[in-house]
CSV table of C-alpha atoms in Angstrom, one decimal:
chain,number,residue,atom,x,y,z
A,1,UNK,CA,81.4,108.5,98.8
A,2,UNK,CA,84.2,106.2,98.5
A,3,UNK,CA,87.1,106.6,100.9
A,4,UNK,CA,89.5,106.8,98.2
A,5,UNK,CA,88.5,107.5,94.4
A,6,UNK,CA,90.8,106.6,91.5
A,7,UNK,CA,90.0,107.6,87.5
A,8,UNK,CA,89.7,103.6,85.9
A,9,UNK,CA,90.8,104.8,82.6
A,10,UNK,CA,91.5,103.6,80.7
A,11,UNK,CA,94.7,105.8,79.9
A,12,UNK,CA,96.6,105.2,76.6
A,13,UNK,CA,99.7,107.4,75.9
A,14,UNK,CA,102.7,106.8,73.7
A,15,UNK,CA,105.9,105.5,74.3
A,16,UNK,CA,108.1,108.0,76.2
A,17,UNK,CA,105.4,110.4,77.5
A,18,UNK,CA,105.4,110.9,81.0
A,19,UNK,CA,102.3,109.3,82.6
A,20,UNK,CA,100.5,110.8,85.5
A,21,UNK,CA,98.1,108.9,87.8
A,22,UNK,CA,96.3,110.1,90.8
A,23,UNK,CA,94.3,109.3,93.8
A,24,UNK,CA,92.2,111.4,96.1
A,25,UNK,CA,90.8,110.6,99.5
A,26,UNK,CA,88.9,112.2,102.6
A,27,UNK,CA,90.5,110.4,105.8
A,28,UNK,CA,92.5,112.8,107.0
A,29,UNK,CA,94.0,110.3,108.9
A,30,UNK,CA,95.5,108.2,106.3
A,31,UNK,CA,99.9,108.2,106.9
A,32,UNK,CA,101.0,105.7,104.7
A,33,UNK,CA,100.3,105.8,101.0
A,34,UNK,CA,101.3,103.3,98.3
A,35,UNK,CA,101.5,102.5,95.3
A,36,UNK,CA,100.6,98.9,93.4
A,37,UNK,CA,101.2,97.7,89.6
A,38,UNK,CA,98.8,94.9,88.3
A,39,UNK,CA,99.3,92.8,85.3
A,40,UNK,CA,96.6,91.2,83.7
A,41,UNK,CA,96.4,87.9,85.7
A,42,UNK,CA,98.7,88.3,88.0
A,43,UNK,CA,98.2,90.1,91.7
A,44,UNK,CA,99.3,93.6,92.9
A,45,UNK,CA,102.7,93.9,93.4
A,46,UNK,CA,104.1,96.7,96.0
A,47,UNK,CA,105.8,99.9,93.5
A,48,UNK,CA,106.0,102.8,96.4
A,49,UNK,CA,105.6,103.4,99.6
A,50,UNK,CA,105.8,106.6,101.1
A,51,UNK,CA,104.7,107.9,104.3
A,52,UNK,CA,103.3,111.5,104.7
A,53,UNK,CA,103.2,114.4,102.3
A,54,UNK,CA,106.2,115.0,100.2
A,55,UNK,CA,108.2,112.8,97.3
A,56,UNK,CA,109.7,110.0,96.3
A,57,UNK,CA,111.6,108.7,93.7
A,58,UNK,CA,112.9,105.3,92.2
A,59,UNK,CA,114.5,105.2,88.9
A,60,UNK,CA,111.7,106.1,86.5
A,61,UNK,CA,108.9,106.5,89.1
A,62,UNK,CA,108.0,109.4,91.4
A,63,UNK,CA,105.4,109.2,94.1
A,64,UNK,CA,104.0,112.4,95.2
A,65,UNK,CA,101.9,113.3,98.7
A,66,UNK,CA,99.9,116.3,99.1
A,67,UNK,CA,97.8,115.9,102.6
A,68,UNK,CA,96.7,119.1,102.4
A,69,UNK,CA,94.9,118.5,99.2
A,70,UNK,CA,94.2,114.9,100.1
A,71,UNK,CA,95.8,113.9,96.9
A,72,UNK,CA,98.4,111.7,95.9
A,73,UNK,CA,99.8,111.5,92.4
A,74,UNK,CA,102.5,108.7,90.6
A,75,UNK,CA,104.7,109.6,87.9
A,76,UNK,CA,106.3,107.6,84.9
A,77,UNK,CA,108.6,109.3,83.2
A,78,UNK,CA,110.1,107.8,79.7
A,79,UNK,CA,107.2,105.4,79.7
A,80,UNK,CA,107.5,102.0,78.0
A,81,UNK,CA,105.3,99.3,76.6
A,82,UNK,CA,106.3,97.1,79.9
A,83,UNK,CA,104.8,99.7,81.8
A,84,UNK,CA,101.6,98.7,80.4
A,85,UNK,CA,99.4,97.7,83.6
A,86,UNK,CA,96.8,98.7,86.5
A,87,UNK,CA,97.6,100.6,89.0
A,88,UNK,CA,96.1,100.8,92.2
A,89,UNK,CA,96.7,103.6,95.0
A,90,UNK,CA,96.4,102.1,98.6
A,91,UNK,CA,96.6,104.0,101.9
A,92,UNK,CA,96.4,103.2,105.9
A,93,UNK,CA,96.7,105.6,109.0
A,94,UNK,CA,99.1,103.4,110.7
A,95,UNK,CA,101.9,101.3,109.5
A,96,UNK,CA,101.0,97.9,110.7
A,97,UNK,CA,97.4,99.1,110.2
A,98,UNK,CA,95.6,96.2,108.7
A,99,UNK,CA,92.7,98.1,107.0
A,100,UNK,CA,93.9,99.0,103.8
A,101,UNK,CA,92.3,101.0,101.5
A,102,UNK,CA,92.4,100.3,97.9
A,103,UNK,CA,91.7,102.6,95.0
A,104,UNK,CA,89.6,100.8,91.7
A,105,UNK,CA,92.9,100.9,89.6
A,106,UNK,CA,93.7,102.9,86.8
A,107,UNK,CA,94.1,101.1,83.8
A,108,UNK,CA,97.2,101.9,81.9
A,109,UNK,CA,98.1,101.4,78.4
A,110,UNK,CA,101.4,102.4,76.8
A,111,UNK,CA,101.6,102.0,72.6
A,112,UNK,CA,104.5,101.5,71.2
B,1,UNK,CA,111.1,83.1,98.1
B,2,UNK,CA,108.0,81.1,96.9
B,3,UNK,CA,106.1,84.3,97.4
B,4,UNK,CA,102.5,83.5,98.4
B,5,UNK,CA,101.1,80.5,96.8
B,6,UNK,CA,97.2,80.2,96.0
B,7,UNK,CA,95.2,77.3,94.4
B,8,UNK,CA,93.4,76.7,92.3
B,9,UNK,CA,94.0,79.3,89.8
B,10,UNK,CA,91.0,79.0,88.0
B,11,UNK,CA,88.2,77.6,89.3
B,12,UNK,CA,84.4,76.9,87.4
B,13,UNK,CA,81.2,75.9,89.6
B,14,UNK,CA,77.9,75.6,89.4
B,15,UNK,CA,75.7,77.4,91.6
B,16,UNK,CA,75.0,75.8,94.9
B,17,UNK,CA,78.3,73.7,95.4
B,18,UNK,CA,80.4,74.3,97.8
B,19,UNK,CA,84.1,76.0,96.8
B,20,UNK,CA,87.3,76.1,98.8
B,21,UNK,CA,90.4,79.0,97.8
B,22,UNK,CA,93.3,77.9,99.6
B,23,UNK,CA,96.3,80.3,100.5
B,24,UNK,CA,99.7,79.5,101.5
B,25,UNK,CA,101.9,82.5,102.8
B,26,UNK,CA,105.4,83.7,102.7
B,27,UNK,CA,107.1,81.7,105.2
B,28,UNK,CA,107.5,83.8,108.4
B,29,UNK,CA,104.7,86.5,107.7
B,30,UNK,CA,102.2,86.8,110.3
B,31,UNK,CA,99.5,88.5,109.2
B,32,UNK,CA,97.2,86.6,106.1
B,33,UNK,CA,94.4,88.6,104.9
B,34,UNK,CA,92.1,87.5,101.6
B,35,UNK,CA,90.7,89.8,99.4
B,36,UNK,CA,88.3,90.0,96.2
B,37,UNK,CA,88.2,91.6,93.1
B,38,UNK,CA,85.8,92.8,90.9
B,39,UNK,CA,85.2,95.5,88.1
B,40,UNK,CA,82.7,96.7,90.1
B,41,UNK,CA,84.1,97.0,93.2
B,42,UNK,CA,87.4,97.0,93.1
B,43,UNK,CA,90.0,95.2,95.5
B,44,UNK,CA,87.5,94.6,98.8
B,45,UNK,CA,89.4,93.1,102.0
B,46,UNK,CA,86.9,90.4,103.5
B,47,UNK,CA,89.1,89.2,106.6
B,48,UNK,CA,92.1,89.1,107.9
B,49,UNK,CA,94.7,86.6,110.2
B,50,UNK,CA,97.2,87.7,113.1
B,51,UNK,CA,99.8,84.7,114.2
B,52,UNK,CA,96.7,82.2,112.6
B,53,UNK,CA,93.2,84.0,114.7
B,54,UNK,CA,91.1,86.0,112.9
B,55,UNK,CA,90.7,89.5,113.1
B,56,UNK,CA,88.3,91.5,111.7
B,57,UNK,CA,85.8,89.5,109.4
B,58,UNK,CA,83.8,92.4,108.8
B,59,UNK,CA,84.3,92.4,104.7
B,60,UNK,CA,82.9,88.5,104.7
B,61,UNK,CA,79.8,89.4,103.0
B,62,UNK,CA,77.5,86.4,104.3
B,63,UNK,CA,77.7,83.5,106.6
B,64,UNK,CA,78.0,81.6,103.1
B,65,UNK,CA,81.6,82.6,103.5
B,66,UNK,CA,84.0,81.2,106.1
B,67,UNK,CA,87.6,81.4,106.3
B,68,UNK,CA,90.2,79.1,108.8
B,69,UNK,CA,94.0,79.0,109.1
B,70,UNK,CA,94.8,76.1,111.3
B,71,UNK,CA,98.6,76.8,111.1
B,72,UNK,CA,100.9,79.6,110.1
B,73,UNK,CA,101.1,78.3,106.5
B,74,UNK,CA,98.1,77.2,105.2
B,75,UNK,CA,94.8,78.9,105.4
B,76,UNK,CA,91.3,78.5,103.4
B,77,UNK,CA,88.5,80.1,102.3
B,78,UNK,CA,85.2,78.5,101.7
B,79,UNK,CA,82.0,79.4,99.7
B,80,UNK,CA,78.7,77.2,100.6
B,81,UNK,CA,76.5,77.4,98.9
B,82,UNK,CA,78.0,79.4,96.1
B,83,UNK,CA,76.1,81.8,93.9
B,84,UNK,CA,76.8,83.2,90.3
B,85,UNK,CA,77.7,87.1,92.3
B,86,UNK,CA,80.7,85.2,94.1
B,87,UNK,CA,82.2,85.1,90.4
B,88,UNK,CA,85.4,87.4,90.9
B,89,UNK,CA,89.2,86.7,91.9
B,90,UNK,CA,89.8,86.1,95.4
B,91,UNK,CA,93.7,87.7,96.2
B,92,UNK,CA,95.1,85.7,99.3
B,93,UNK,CA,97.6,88.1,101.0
B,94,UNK,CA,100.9,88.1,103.7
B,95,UNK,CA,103.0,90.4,105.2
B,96,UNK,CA,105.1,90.6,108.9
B,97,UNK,CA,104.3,93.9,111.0
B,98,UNK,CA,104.3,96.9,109.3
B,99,UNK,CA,105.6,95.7,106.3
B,100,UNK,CA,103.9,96.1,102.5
B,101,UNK,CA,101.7,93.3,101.7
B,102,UNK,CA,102.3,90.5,99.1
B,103,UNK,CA,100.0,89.3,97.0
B,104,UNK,CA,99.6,86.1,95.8
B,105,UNK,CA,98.5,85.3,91.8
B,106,UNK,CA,94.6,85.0,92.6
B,107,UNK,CA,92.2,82.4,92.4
B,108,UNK,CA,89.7,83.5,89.4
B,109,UNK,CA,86.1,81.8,90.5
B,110,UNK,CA,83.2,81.8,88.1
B,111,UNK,CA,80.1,80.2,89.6
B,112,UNK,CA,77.6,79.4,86.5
């Protein structure tokens, strides 16, 4: 079993609909959770990063943390074609913690 | 900010030569780490850098895979021999203490 398992996808939802994505994992002693957007050639860039259970929210997106549940969740709201990416959960137990886990990526697609 | 800057972007090789990624990081980051992706597996860390010594190597699947950073802003990583299951793109990372990492574009290797 993987550390942390993500849904691929791919997901396609229109315009405006709010988007959920989610991550689940089994090491309890994972802190520091985050969120990364992937365009198609390009590298992950950083969305959210939240440490321990709880939310948090930036403009249109809302990072969620349940530690009880080992399950973290991202939410678009008023989705848009631009949003149209992959996105990859990541977690560590420590801050400066260099083993980072990774999620596959859940493939995102948002039509118009 | 540059961001972090990898080259080639693309790179094509026939099996048995010998390929070399290079990586150059945010200016003042200590920490490099270089990572692979594939469908199959996902975003896989294969080692990473603290102020230019290597840490943890453990991810390097096979001594056909070495990795050097002689100075804080240039680092490499080198396939010899290759083989066609090193095809994937290779992420070159940086980040300063507990701080998010930043990815650069990727280096997308196909070995025929």
């Amino acid at each position: 079993q993987k550390e942390v398992e993500q849904d691929p996808g791919p997901l396609s939802v229109p315009e405006g609909a709010i988007v959920s994505l989610n991550c689940t994992y089994s090491n309890s002693a994972f802190q520091y959770f985050m969120w990364y957007r992937q365009y198609s050639r390009k590298g992950p860039e950083l969305l959210m990063y939240t440490y321990s259970s709880g939310n948090k929210e930036d403009g249109r997106f809302t990072a969620q943390v349940d530690k009880s549940s080992k399950y973290i969740s991202l939410f678009i709201r008023d989705s848009q074609p631009s949003d149209s990416a992959t996105y990859l959960c990541a977690m560590n137990s420590d801050s400066s913690a260099s083993k980072i886990i990774f999620g596959s990526g859940t493939r995102l697609s948002i039509r118009p | 900010d540059a961001g972090v800057i990898q080259s080639p972007r693309h790179e094509v090789t026939e099996m048995g030569q010998e390929v070399t990624l290079r990586c150059k990081p945010i200016s003042g980051h200590n920490s490099l780490f270089w990572y692979r992706q594939t469908m199959m597996r996902g975003l896989e860390l294969l080692i990473y850098f603290n102020n230019n010594v290597p840490i943890d190597d453990s991810g390097m699947p096979e001594d056909r895979f070495s990795a050097k950073m002689p100075n804080a802003s240039f680092s490499t990583l080198k396939i010899q021999p290759s083989e066609p299951r090193d095809s994937a793109v290779y992420f070159c990372a940086s980040r300063t203490g507990g701080s998010p990492l930043h990815f650069g574009n990727g280096t997308r290797l196909t070995v025929t």
